[in-house]
Coordinates of C-alpha atoms and ligand atoms in Angstrom, one line a residue:
M93 CA 9.3 -7.6 16.2
T94 CA 7.9 -10.6 14.5
A95 CA 5.6 -10.3 11.4
N96 CA 2.8 -10.8 13.1
E97 CA 2.7 -8.6 16.0
T98 CA 1.5 -4.9 15.5
P99 CA 2.7 -2.3 17.8
A100 CA 0.1 -0.4 19.7
T101 CA 1.7 3.0 18.9
A102 CA 3.3 4.9 16.2
W103 CA 6.3 5.6 19.0
E104 CA 6.8 1.9 19.4
L105 CA 7.1 0.9 15.8
A106 CA 9.4 3.7 15.7
K107 CA 11.3 2.4 18.5
A108 CA 11.1 -1.0 17.0
I109 CA 12.7 0.3 13.6
V110 CA 15.5 2.3 15.1
W111 CA 16.3 -0.6 17.3
A112 CA 16.7 -3.3 14.2
Q113 CA 19.1 -0.4 13.1
R114 CA 20.9 -0.1 16.3
G115 CA 24.3 -1.1 15.2
K116 CA 24.6 1.1 12.2
L117 CA 22.9 3.7 14.0
A118 CA 25.6 3.3 16.7
L119 CA 28.6 3.7 13.9
G120 CA 26.9 6.4 12.3
L121 CA 26.6 8.3 15.8
T122 CA 30.5 7.5 16.5
L123 CA 31.3 9.3 13.0
L124 CA 29.2 12.3 14.1
L125 CA 30.9 12.3 17.6
V126 CA 34.2 12.4 15.9
D127 CA 33.1 15.0 13.6
R128 CA 31.9 16.9 16.5
A129 CA 34.9 16.6 18.4
A130 CA 37.0 17.9 15.5
G131 CA 34.5 21.0 15.2
F132 CA 35.6 22.1 18.8
V133 CA 39.0 23.4 17.2
V134 CA 36.7 26.1 15.7
P135 CA 35.8 28.0 19.1
I136 CA 38.9 27.0 20.5
A137 CA 40.8 28.7 18.1
P138 CA 40.2 32.4 18.9
K139 CA 41.0 32.4 22.4
V140 CA 44.4 30.8 21.6
L141 CA 44.7 33.5 18.7
L142 CA 43.7 36.4 21.1
D143 CA 45.3 35.3 24.4
E144 CA 48.3 33.4 23.5
V145 CA 49.6 34.7 19.9
V146 CA 48.1 38.2 20.2
G147 CA 48.3 38.9 23.9
R148 CA 51.4 37.0 24.7
G149 CA 53.0 37.5 21.1
R150 CA 53.7 33.8 20.3
A151 CA 53.7 34.0 16.4
E152 CA 55.3 30.4 16.3
L153 CA 51.9 29.1 17.3
L154 CA 50.1 30.5 14.2
P155 CA 51.2 27.6 11.9
W156 CA 50.1 25.1 14.4
L157 CA 46.9 26.7 14.7
A158 CA 46.4 26.7 10.8
A159 CA 47.4 23.2 10.8
A160 CA 45.2 22.2 13.5
I161 CA 42.2 24.1 11.6
V162 CA 42.8 22.3 8.2
G163 CA 43.4 18.9 10.1
A164 CA 40.1 19.2 11.9
A165 CA 38.4 20.0 8.4
L166 CA 39.7 17.0 6.9
V167 CA 38.7 14.6 9.8
Q168 CA 35.1 16.3 9.7
A169 CA 35.1 15.7 5.7
L170 CA 35.8 11.8 5.9
A171 CA 33.6 11.4 9.2
R172 CA 30.8 13.0 7.1
F173 CA 31.2 11.0 4.0
G174 CA 31.4 7.6 5.9
L175 CA 28.2 8.8 7.6
Q176 CA 26.5 9.3 4.5
R177 CA 27.7 6.2 3.0
I178 CA 26.7 4.1 6.0
L179 CA 23.7 5.5 6.9
G180 CA 22.4 6.9 3.7
L181 CA 22.7 3.6 2.2
S182 CA 21.1 1.6 4.9
A183 CA 18.0 3.8 5.2
E184 CA 17.3 3.3 1.6
L185 CA 17.5 -0.5 2.3
V186 CA 15.0 -0.1 5.3
V187 CA 12.6 1.8 2.9
L188 CA 12.9 -1.0 0.6
G189 CA 12.0 -3.7 3.0
W190 CA 9.0 -1.9 4.3
R191 CA 7.6 -1.2 0.9
R192 CA 7.9 -5.0 0.4
R193 CA 6.5 -5.6 3.5
I194 CA 3.4 -3.5 3.2
M195 CA 2.5 -4.3 0.2
A196 CA 2.9 -8.2 1.0
R197 CA 0.4 -7.0 3.8
V198 CA -2.0 -5.4 1.5
T199 CA -2.2 -7.9 -1.0
R200 CA -2.8 -10.3 1.9
M201 CA -5.8 -8.1 3.3
P202 CA -9.1 -9.9 3.1
A203 CA -11.2 -9.2 0.3
S204 CA -14.0 -7.5 2.4
H205 CA -11.3 -4.6 3.4
L206 CA -10.0 -4.3 -0.1
D207 CA -13.3 -3.6 -1.2
G208 CA -13.7 -1.0 0.7
T209 CA -10.6 1.3 0.5
Q210 CA -9.3 2.6 -2.5
S211 CA -6.4 1.6 -4.6
G212 CA -4.8 4.7 -4.7
A213 CA -4.6 5.0 -0.9
L214 CA -3.3 1.7 -0.6
L215 CA -0.6 2.7 -3.1
S216 CA 0.2 5.7 -1.1
R217 CA 0.6 3.4 1.9
I218 CA 3.2 1.4 -0.1
M219 CA 5.1 4.2 -1.8
D220 CA 5.0 7.6 0.6
D221 CA 4.4 6.0 4.0
A222 CA 7.1 3.6 3.8
A223 CA 9.8 6.2 2.8
A224 CA 8.9 8.3 6.3
M225 CA 11.2 5.3 7.8
Q226 CA 14.0 7.1 6.3
N227 CA 13.5 10.0 8.9
L228 CA 13.9 7.5 11.6
V229 CA 17.2 5.5 10.4
G230 CA 18.7 7.8 7.9
A231 CA 21.5 10.3 8.4
E232 CA 19.2 12.7 10.2
L233 CA 18.4 11.0 13.4
A234 CA 22.0 10.4 13.9
R235 CA 22.7 14.0 13.2
W236 CA 20.0 15.3 15.4
T237 CA 21.4 12.9 18.3
S238 CA 24.8 14.2 17.8
N239 CA 23.3 17.8 17.6
V240 CA 22.1 17.4 21.3
V241 CA 25.4 15.6 22.5
T242 CA 27.2 18.8 20.9
A243 CA 24.8 21.2 22.3
L244 CA 25.4 19.6 25.9
A245 CA 29.3 19.6 25.5
A246 CA 29.0 23.2 24.4
L247 CA 26.8 24.0 27.5
V248 CA 29.3 22.5 29.7
A249 CA 32.1 24.7 28.0
L250 CA 29.5 27.7 28.6
L251 CA 28.9 27.0 31.9
W252 CA 32.9 26.6 32.7
I253 CA 33.4 30.0 31.1
D254 CA 30.6 31.9 32.7
W255 CA 27.7 30.4 34.5
R256 CA 25.8 33.4 35.5
T257 CA 25.6 34.8 31.8
T258 CA 24.7 30.8 31.0
L259 CA 21.7 30.5 33.2
L260 CA 20.4 33.5 32.6
A261 CA 20.3 33.0 28.8
L262 CA 18.8 29.5 29.4
A263 CA 16.1 31.1 31.8
F264 CA 15.1 33.1 28.8
A265 CA 15.3 30.4 26.0
A266 CA 13.3 27.9 28.2
L267 CA 9.9 29.5 28.0
P268 CA 9.5 29.6 24.1
G269 CA 10.8 25.8 24.2
L270 CA 7.9 24.8 26.2
G271 CA 5.5 26.5 23.5
L272 CA 7.2 24.4 20.9
D273 CA 6.3 21.2 22.6
L274 CA 2.7 22.3 22.7
A275 CA 2.6 23.4 19.4
H276 CA 3.5 20.1 18.1
R277 CA 0.9 18.4 19.8
K278 CA -1.6 20.3 17.7
L279 CA 0.6 19.7 14.3
R280 CA 0.1 16.2 14.7
P281 CA -3.3 15.3 13.6
L282 CA -3.0 17.9 11.0
F283 CA 0.1 15.8 9.5
R284 CA -2.4 12.7 9.7
E285 CA -5.2 14.8 8.1
R286 CA -2.9 16.0 5.3
G287 CA -1.7 12.1 4.7
E288 CA -5.3 11.1 4.5
L289 CA -6.4 13.8 2.3
R290 CA -3.3 13.2 -0.3
A291 CA -4.0 9.5 -0.4
E292 CA -7.8 10.1 -1.2
V293 CA -7.0 12.7 -3.9
A294 CA -4.8 10.4 -5.3
G295 CA -6.9 7.7 -5.4
R296 CA -9.8 9.7 -7.1
L297 CA -7.1 10.8 -9.8
A298 CA -5.9 7.3 -10.5
Q299 CA -9.9 6.4 -11.0
T300 CA -10.3 9.3 -13.5
L301 CA -7.3 8.1 -15.3
S302 CA -8.3 4.4 -15.5
G303 CA -11.5 5.2 -16.5
I304 CA -10.5 8.1 -19.1
R305 CA -12.7 6.6 -21.8
V306 CA -15.9 7.0 -19.8
V307 CA -14.8 10.4 -18.5
K308 CA -14.1 11.8 -22.2
A309 CA -17.3 9.7 -23.6
Y310 CA -19.6 11.6 -20.9
A311 CA -17.3 14.8 -21.6
A312 CA -16.8 15.0 -18.3
E313 CA -13.2 16.1 -18.4
R314 CA -14.3 19.4 -16.4
R315 CA -16.2 17.9 -13.5
E316 CA -13.1 15.5 -12.8
Q317 CA -11.0 18.4 -13.2
L318 CA -13.4 20.2 -10.7
V319 CA -13.4 17.2 -8.2
F320 CA -9.8 17.0 -8.4
T321 CA -9.2 21.1 -8.0
R322 CA -11.5 20.6 -4.7
G323 CA -9.5 18.0 -3.5
L324 CA -6.3 20.0 -4.0
H325 CA -7.7 22.9 -2.4
R326 CA -8.7 20.9 0.9
L327 CA -5.2 19.8 0.8
F328 CA -3.9 23.2 0.6
R329 CA -6.1 24.5 3.3
V330 CA -4.3 21.7 5.8
M331 CA -1.0 22.8 4.3
S332 CA -1.6 26.1 4.9
R333 CA -2.4 25.3 8.5
T334 CA 0.7 23.3 9.2
T335 CA 2.8 26.0 7.1
N336 CA 1.5 28.7 9.5
R337 CA 2.3 26.8 12.6
R338 CA 6.1 25.9 11.4
G339 CA 6.6 29.7 10.3
A340 CA 5.5 30.8 13.6
M341 CA 7.6 28.3 15.6
S342 CA 10.7 29.2 13.5
A343 CA 10.0 32.8 13.9
V344 CA 9.6 32.5 17.7
A345 CA 13.0 30.3 17.6
A346 CA 14.9 33.1 15.6
V347 CA 13.8 36.1 17.9
V348 CA 14.5 33.7 21.1
S349 CA 18.0 33.0 19.9
A350 CA 18.5 36.7 19.3
G351 CA 17.4 37.5 22.6
V352 CA 20.2 35.1 23.8
M353 CA 22.8 36.9 21.9
A354 CA 21.6 40.2 23.3
I355 CA 22.4 38.7 27.1
V356 CA 25.5 37.2 26.0
L357 CA 26.8 40.4 24.8
V358 CA 25.7 42.6 27.3
M359 CA 27.0 40.5 30.1
G360 CA 30.1 39.5 28.5
G361 CA 31.0 43.3 27.9
R362 CA 30.5 44.2 31.4
A363 CA 32.5 40.9 32.5
I364 CA 35.3 42.2 30.3
L365 CA 35.3 45.7 31.1
A366 CA 35.4 44.6 34.9
G367 CA 38.4 42.4 33.8
E368 CA 36.5 39.1 35.2
M369 CA 36.9 37.9 31.6
S370 CA 39.9 37.7 29.1
L371 CA 39.0 38.9 25.4
G372 CA 40.0 35.3 24.2
D373 CA 37.5 33.8 26.9
F374 CA 34.7 35.8 25.4
A375 CA 35.5 35.3 21.9
S376 CA 35.1 31.3 23.0
Y377 CA 32.4 31.9 24.8
V378 CA 30.3 33.3 22.0
A379 CA 31.7 30.4 19.6
F380 CA 30.3 28.1 22.0
A381 CA 27.1 29.5 22.3
L382 CA 26.7 29.4 18.7
M383 CA 27.5 25.7 19.0
F384 CA 25.0 25.5 21.4
A385 CA 22.0 27.5 19.4
A386 CA 22.4 25.7 16.5
P387 CA 20.9 22.4 17.4
L388 CA 18.4 24.3 18.8
L389 CA 17.5 26.3 16.1
D390 CA 17.1 23.2 14.4
L391 CA 14.4 22.1 16.7
P392 CA 11.2 23.3 15.1
E393 CA 12.3 21.4 11.8
I394 CA 13.2 18.1 14.0
A395 CA 10.0 18.2 15.7
T396 CA 7.9 18.6 12.5
R397 CA 9.7 16.0 10.7
V398 CA 9.3 13.7 13.8
T399 CA 5.5 14.6 14.1
E400 CA 5.1 14.0 10.3
T401 CA 7.2 10.6 10.8
L402 CA 4.7 9.4 13.6
A403 CA 1.7 10.7 11.4
D404 CA 2.9 8.1 8.5
L405 CA 3.8 5.5 10.9
D406 CA 0.2 5.8 12.3
R407 CA -0.9 5.0 9.0
V408 CA 1.5 2.1 8.2
R409 CA 0.4 0.7 11.8
A410 CA -3.4 0.7 10.5
V411 CA -2.3 -1.4 7.6
E412 CA -0.1 -3.7 10.1
A413 CA -3.3 -4.0 12.0
V414 CA -5.4 -5.7 9.6
S415 CA -5.1 -9.4 10.1
P416 CA -4.2 -11.1 6.6
E417 CA -7.2 -13.3 5.3
D418 CA -4.9 -16.5 5.6
D419 CA -3.7 -15.8 9.2
G420 CA -5.1 -19.2 10.4
D421 CA -3.6 -21.2 7.8
D422 CA -0.6 -22.5 9.6
A423 CA -3.0 -24.2 12.2
R424 CA -5.3 -25.3 9.3
R425 CA -5.3 -29.0 8.2
P426 CA -3.5 -29.3 4.6
L427 CA -6.1 -29.9 2.1
G428 CA -4.4 -32.8 0.3
E429 CA -6.1 -34.2 -3.0
V430 CA -9.2 -32.4 -4.1
R431 CA -11.9 -34.8 -5.6
G432 CA -14.4 -31.8 -6.3
D433 CA -17.4 -32.6 -4.6
V434 CA -18.4 -29.0 -3.6
A435 CA -21.8 -28.0 -1.4
F436 CA -23.7 -25.1 -0.3
E437 CA -25.1 -26.0 3.5
D438 CA -27.8 -23.4 4.1
V439 CA -25.5 -20.4 3.5
W440 CA -26.6 -17.0 4.1
F441 CA -24.8 -14.0 3.7
E442 CA -24.9 -10.2 3.9
Y443 CA -21.9 -7.7 3.0
R444 CA -23.6 -5.3 5.3
E445 CA -25.4 -6.4 8.4
G446 CA -29.1 -6.5 8.0
T447 CA -29.1 -7.0 4.2
P448 CA -28.9 -10.6 3.3
V449 CA -27.6 -11.2 -0.2
L450 CA -28.0 -14.9 -0.2
R451 CA -30.8 -16.5 1.9
G452 CA -30.3 -20.2 2.6
V453 CA -29.0 -21.4 -0.2
S454 CA -28.5 -25.4 -0.3
F455 CA -27.2 -27.7 -3.5
A456 CA -24.3 -30.0 -3.9
A457 CA -22.3 -30.2 -7.1
R458 CA -21.0 -33.7 -7.5
A459 CA -17.4 -34.0 -8.7
G460 CA -16.8 -33.6 -12.3
T461 CA -20.3 -32.2 -12.9
T462 CA -21.1 -28.8 -14.3
T463 CA -23.6 -26.7 -12.5
A464 CA -24.8 -23.6 -13.8
I465 CA -26.0 -20.4 -12.1
V466 CA -28.8 -18.0 -13.4
G467 CA -30.8 -15.2 -12.3
A468 CA -31.2 -11.6 -12.8
S469 CA -28.7 -9.2 -12.0
G470 CA -28.0 -8.4 -8.2
A471 CA -29.7 -11.9 -7.7
G472 CA -26.1 -12.9 -6.0
K473 CA -24.4 -15.0 -8.7
S474 CA -21.2 -13.0 -8.2
T475 CA -21.5 -13.4 -4.3
M476 CA -21.9 -17.2 -4.8
F477 CA -18.7 -17.0 -6.5
A478 CA -16.9 -14.8 -4.1
L479 CA -17.8 -17.4 -1.2
L480 CA -16.7 -20.6 -3.4
M481 CA -13.1 -18.3 -3.8
A482 CA -13.5 -18.2 0.0
F483 CA -13.1 -14.0 -0.4
Y484 CA -15.6 -14.1 1.9
R485 CA -17.2 -16.4 4.7
P486 CA -21.0 -17.2 5.2
T487 CA -22.6 -15.4 7.8
R488 CA -24.7 -18.7 8.4
G489 CA -24.2 -22.2 6.9
R490 CA -21.0 -24.0 5.5
V491 CA -19.4 -23.9 2.0
T492 CA -18.1 -27.3 2.0
V493 CA -15.2 -29.1 -0.4
D494 CA -15.5 -33.0 -0.3
G495 CA -17.4 -32.6 3.0
R496 CA -14.8 -30.2 4.6
D497 CA -16.0 -27.0 5.7
L498 CA -14.1 -24.3 3.6
A499 CA -13.4 -22.1 6.6
T500 CA -11.6 -24.8 8.2
V501 CA -9.1 -25.2 4.9
R502 CA -5.8 -23.9 4.3
L503 CA -6.9 -20.9 2.0
R504 CA -3.9 -21.1 0.1
D505 CA -4.2 -24.7 -0.7
W506 CA -8.1 -24.2 -1.8
R507 CA -7.3 -21.6 -4.1
R508 CA -4.0 -23.5 -5.7
R509 CA -7.5 -26.2 -6.6
L510 CA -9.2 -23.5 -8.2
A511 CA -9.3 -22.1 -12.0
V512 CA -11.2 -19.1 -12.5
V513 CA -12.4 -17.1 -15.9
L514 CA -13.9 -14.4 -14.7
Q515 CA -15.6 -11.7 -16.2
D516 CA -13.5 -9.0 -18.3
D517 CA -10.7 -11.0 -17.1
F518 CA -7.4 -9.1 -15.9
L519 CA -4.5 -9.2 -18.4
F520 CA -1.0 -8.0 -16.8
D521 CA 1.0 -5.8 -18.7
G522 CA 3.6 -8.4 -20.0
T523 CA 3.6 -11.3 -22.8
M524 CA 1.2 -13.5 -23.9
A525 CA 3.2 -16.3 -22.6
E526 CA 3.6 -14.7 -19.3
N527 CA 0.0 -13.8 -18.7
I528 CA -1.2 -17.4 -19.4
A529 CA 1.6 -18.6 -17.0
L530 CA 0.0 -16.7 -14.2
S531 CA -1.7 -19.7 -12.8
R532 CA 1.4 -21.6 -12.9
P533 CA 4.6 -20.1 -13.3
S534 CA 6.4 -23.2 -13.6
A535 CA 4.9 -24.4 -16.7
A536 CA 7.5 -25.4 -19.4
R537 CA 7.0 -23.3 -22.9
E538 CA 5.3 -26.6 -24.4
E539 CA 2.8 -26.6 -21.7
I540 CA 1.9 -22.9 -22.0
A541 CA 1.9 -23.4 -25.9
R542 CA -0.4 -26.3 -25.7
A543 CA -2.9 -24.4 -23.2
A544 CA -3.1 -21.3 -25.7
E545 CA -3.8 -23.6 -28.5
A546 CA -6.6 -25.7 -26.5
A547 CA -8.1 -22.0 -25.6
H548 CA -8.1 -20.9 -29.4
C549 CA -5.7 -18.5 -28.7
D550 CA -3.1 -19.9 -31.5
E551 CA -5.2 -17.2 -33.8
I552 CA -3.8 -14.3 -31.8
V553 CA -0.4 -16.1 -31.5
R554 CA -0.1 -16.6 -35.3
A555 CA -1.2 -13.0 -35.9
S556 CA 1.7 -11.6 -34.5
P557 CA 5.4 -12.1 -35.2
D558 CA 6.4 -12.2 -31.6
G559 CA 4.1 -15.2 -31.1
L560 CA 3.7 -16.3 -27.7
D561 CA 6.5 -13.5 -26.7
T562 CA 3.8 -10.7 -28.1
R563 CA 3.2 -7.9 -25.4
I564 CA -0.4 -7.7 -24.5
G565 CA -2.2 -5.5 -21.7
E566 CA -1.8 -2.0 -21.2
R567 CA 1.1 -1.2 -23.0
G568 CA 0.9 -3.7 -25.6
L569 CA -1.5 -5.6 -28.0
K570 CA -5.1 -4.7 -27.6
L571 CA -7.2 -7.7 -27.2
S572 CA -10.6 -8.0 -27.8
G573 CA -13.3 -9.0 -25.3
G574 CA -13.4 -12.5 -26.9
Q575 CA -9.8 -12.7 -27.1
R576 CA -9.1 -11.8 -23.7
Q577 CA -11.6 -14.2 -22.4
R578 CA -9.9 -16.9 -24.6
V579 CA -6.2 -15.8 -23.0
S580 CA -7.8 -16.4 -19.5
I581 CA -9.4 -19.7 -20.4
A582 CA -5.5 -20.9 -21.6
R583 CA -4.6 -19.7 -18.0
A584 CA -7.5 -21.8 -16.6
I585 CA -6.5 -24.7 -18.9
L586 CA -2.8 -24.3 -17.6
A587 CA -3.8 -24.4 -14.1
D588 CA -5.3 -28.0 -14.1
A589 CA -7.3 -27.4 -11.5
P590 CA -10.1 -29.9 -10.1
V591 CA -12.5 -27.0 -9.6
L592 CA -13.4 -24.5 -12.3
L593 CA -15.5 -21.0 -11.6
F594 CA -16.3 -19.6 -14.8
D595 CA -18.2 -16.2 -15.5
E596 CA -19.4 -16.0 -18.7
A597 CA -18.9 -12.5 -20.4
T598 CA -22.1 -10.5 -20.6
S599 CA -21.3 -8.3 -23.6
S600 CA -22.0 -10.6 -26.7
L601 CA -19.0 -12.1 -28.3
D602 CA -19.3 -12.6 -32.1
S603 CA -20.4 -16.1 -33.0
E604 CA -17.1 -17.4 -34.4
S605 CA -15.4 -16.1 -31.0
E606 CA -18.3 -17.7 -29.0
A607 CA -17.8 -20.9 -31.0
A608 CA -14.3 -20.8 -30.2
V609 CA -14.7 -19.9 -26.4
R610 CA -17.5 -22.6 -25.9
D611 CA -15.3 -25.3 -27.4
A612 CA -12.0 -24.2 -25.4
M613 CA -14.6 -24.4 -22.3
T614 CA -15.9 -27.9 -23.1
R615 CA -12.4 -29.2 -23.3
L616 CA -11.7 -27.3 -20.2
A617 CA -14.8 -28.8 -18.0
A618 CA -14.2 -32.5 -18.9
S619 CA -13.8 -33.9 -15.5
R620 CA -13.8 -31.2 -13.5
T621 CA -16.4 -29.7 -11.3
V622 CA -17.5 -26.9 -13.1
F623 CA -19.5 -23.9 -11.9
V624 CA -20.9 -21.2 -14.7
I625 CA -22.6 -18.3 -14.2
A626 CA -24.7 -18.4 -17.3
H627 CA -25.8 -15.1 -19.1
R628 CA -26.9 -16.8 -22.3
L629 CA -29.2 -19.7 -21.5
S630 CA -27.9 -21.1 -24.9
T631 CA -24.8 -21.9 -23.2
I632 CA -25.9 -24.2 -20.3
R633 CA -28.5 -26.6 -22.1
G634 CA -26.0 -29.3 -21.2
A635 CA -25.2 -28.9 -17.7
D636 CA -26.0 -31.4 -15.2
Q637 CA -27.8 -29.1 -13.0
I638 CA -29.1 -25.0 -13.2
L639 CA -29.6 -23.3 -10.1
V640 CA -32.2 -20.5 -10.4
L641 CA -31.3 -17.6 -8.0
D642 CA -34.2 -14.8 -7.3
R643 CA -33.0 -12.1 -4.7
G644 CA -30.4 -14.3 -3.0
A645 CA -32.9 -17.5 -2.6
L646 CA -32.4 -20.5 -4.6
V647 CA -35.8 -20.8 -6.4
E648 CA -35.6 -23.7 -8.9
S649 CA -32.9 -26.5 -9.7
G650 CA -32.7 -29.0 -12.1
T651 CA -31.5 -29.9 -15.8
H652 CA -32.7 -27.6 -18.8
D653 CA -35.3 -29.9 -19.7
E654 CA -36.7 -30.4 -16.3
L655 CA -36.9 -26.8 -15.7
L656 CA -38.4 -26.5 -19.0
R657 CA -41.0 -28.7 -18.2
R658 CA -41.7 -26.9 -14.8
S659 CA -42.9 -23.6 -16.2
G660 CA -41.4 -21.7 -13.7
R661 CA -38.8 -19.0 -13.0
Y662 CA -36.4 -20.5 -15.6
R663 CA -39.0 -21.1 -18.3
A664 CA -39.9 -17.4 -17.8
L665 CA -36.2 -16.3 -18.4
H666 CA -36.0 -18.8 -21.2
D667 CA -38.8 -17.6 -23.1
A668 CA -38.1 -13.9 -22.4
Q669 CA -34.7 -14.8 -24.1
F670 CA -35.3 -17.1 -27.1
G671 CA -39.0 -15.3 -27.5
A672 CA -37.0 -12.0 -28.2
A673 CA -34.5 -13.5 -30.2
A674 CA -37.2 -15.2 -32.4
L675 CA -39.3 -11.8 -32.5
A676 CA -36.2 -10.1 -33.8
R677 CA -35.5 -12.8 -36.3
V678 CA -39.1 -12.4 -37.6
A679 CA -38.8 -8.8 -38.0
E680 CA -35.3 -9.1 -39.9
A681 CA -36.9 -11.5 -42.3
H682 CA -40.2 -9.2 -42.7
V683 CA -37.6 -6.1 -43.8
T684 CA -35.3 -7.7 -45.9
Ligands
ADP1950 P1 -25.0 -10.8 -9.5 O1 -23.8 -11.2 -9.4 O2 -26.1 -11.8 -9.3 O3 -25.5 -9.6 -10.4 P2 -24.0 -10.0 -6.8 O4 -23.6 -11.1 -6.4 O5 -22.8 -9.3 -7.6 O6 -25.3 -10.3 -8.0 O7 -24.7 -8.9 -5.9 C1 -25.8 -9.3 -5.2 C2 -26.0 -8.4 -4.2 O8 -25.1 -8.0 -3.4 C3 -26.3 -7.1 -5.0 O9 -27.4 -6.3 -4.6 C4 -25.0 -6.0 -4.8 O10 -25.3 -4.6 -4.6 C5 -24.6 -6.5 -3.1 N1 -23.0 -6.3 -3.4 C6 -22.4 -6.9 -4.3 N2 -21.1 -6.9 -3.9 C7 -21.0 -5.9 -2.9 C8 -20.1 -5.7 -1.9 N3 -18.7 -5.9 -2.0 N4 -20.4 -4.9 -0.9 C9 -21.7 -4.5 -0.4 N5 -22.8 -5.2 -1.4 C10 -22.5 -5.7 -2.3

């Protein structure tokens, strides 16, 4: 199976996984057959004991009998150990491989898909559902297969010893067997539902935990607990339905096997009394019957596991069916050097059909210039960034770079030419150096240090004895908003990309931080094409052009001075911000 081919059904996926492991599975099966063949000593032994040793007084056979039993047990032990080593380990490797593969698929999903999916659910795809592969390629499947083979061999022996009793018992067992199949068809959707519910509950829990400060601040712990409990109860209801069905199946299987035993005892007893069967034959018959029945008793369990596994594989298949965002990359022309001329040509965009978020936006940003985007919240500024990063494609119109439509450019190439400083930029759990080098992992230590210095991160670096190796992020040093932003500016400096996207922090930084960030930005902006989402108009006076966005439409554009003179929307925004600030200053002066 190649990477891009998605099997049409869970069965096909299961077959492909098993087929890929056929060599190991065949070896495992051979070991199991050796194990089972050695197991035949046990049902044959009573016959030898009763008919030969007791019946004919051949006491000299006793030590041989004992040796055969012990020898067979040794062979079985070795075979089982080998089986665990071979199939147990290889199954773990298969799970490892699938976790990697699903993780890769998930991270390559288009933003549009990821936006609509809970990360907890995706986590469960990667960790839990991939583990289902173990059921297919571990010792279990081989064990079941060999059970079937053993059962067939035992059946032949049973027919050989007494075909009438055997056929009667089989006929009795066949009816509930059909019921079992039916019950399983009902179970599969339940297992699928269970998996989905579990992912949903885990996803919500992950959100509660990551937002624990907000939860605590609003004393919403009890409400979150309630939501979680409700999820658990829904899960419980589905589980109890599956447990009921599984229990019923096991109960039926137990009754059936008791019925079969009764038939064997009655028919066998009669045959012995009529002199048609020796005592030894009867003892062997019972032993073979147990050998035949044991795997059948496993059947409900097997069927349940298969059903569960297929439901898990169904979800894996759904992940595989989402085409990665860079699917067409290989067919596209490489991007080559980028000058940095970026343009929107009559760009329309909607997340949901019928509600345009951008309406016919057109502008050109020449290489090396700075373009600021301003507008009320919800105007579409972040959406423009999402289009620039090629997370989404315009519904109509084009976004071009050096005259080439972004939709025809290799995604990977384009993203490598981008540096981004986003609001509340993400810091990974790791050292300062690792966090900065995210944009260029191959960077030399001195380059990282220079970037840190240029972004004014040296204050953080100096304050800690570990310097650049200070751990930051979840399990390390907690950074302030301004510090985080400077780390991500260092990241962008290190990326050394021709196009830079900068989303200014909304939360006001203290004036020292702000000056440091502004200074770092000025250095970064030199000779790059820069886009800034500006929340504080004071920061964009020097921009080459300012785009004013209103409910998805570009209503004004020009330099700061031009726009002020025009007395339009920008002027209004400007007066609102500076007017308020001026009023505050007057009020302050009045009080003191
Ligand atoms: P801004 O950055 O100017 O505040 P956005 O670009 O974030 O504005 O949002 C523009 C509009 O698009 C808003 O009405 C918002 O609700 C909507 N929107 C943003 N992201 C998504 C999304 N992933 N799915 C659906 N609608 C979205």
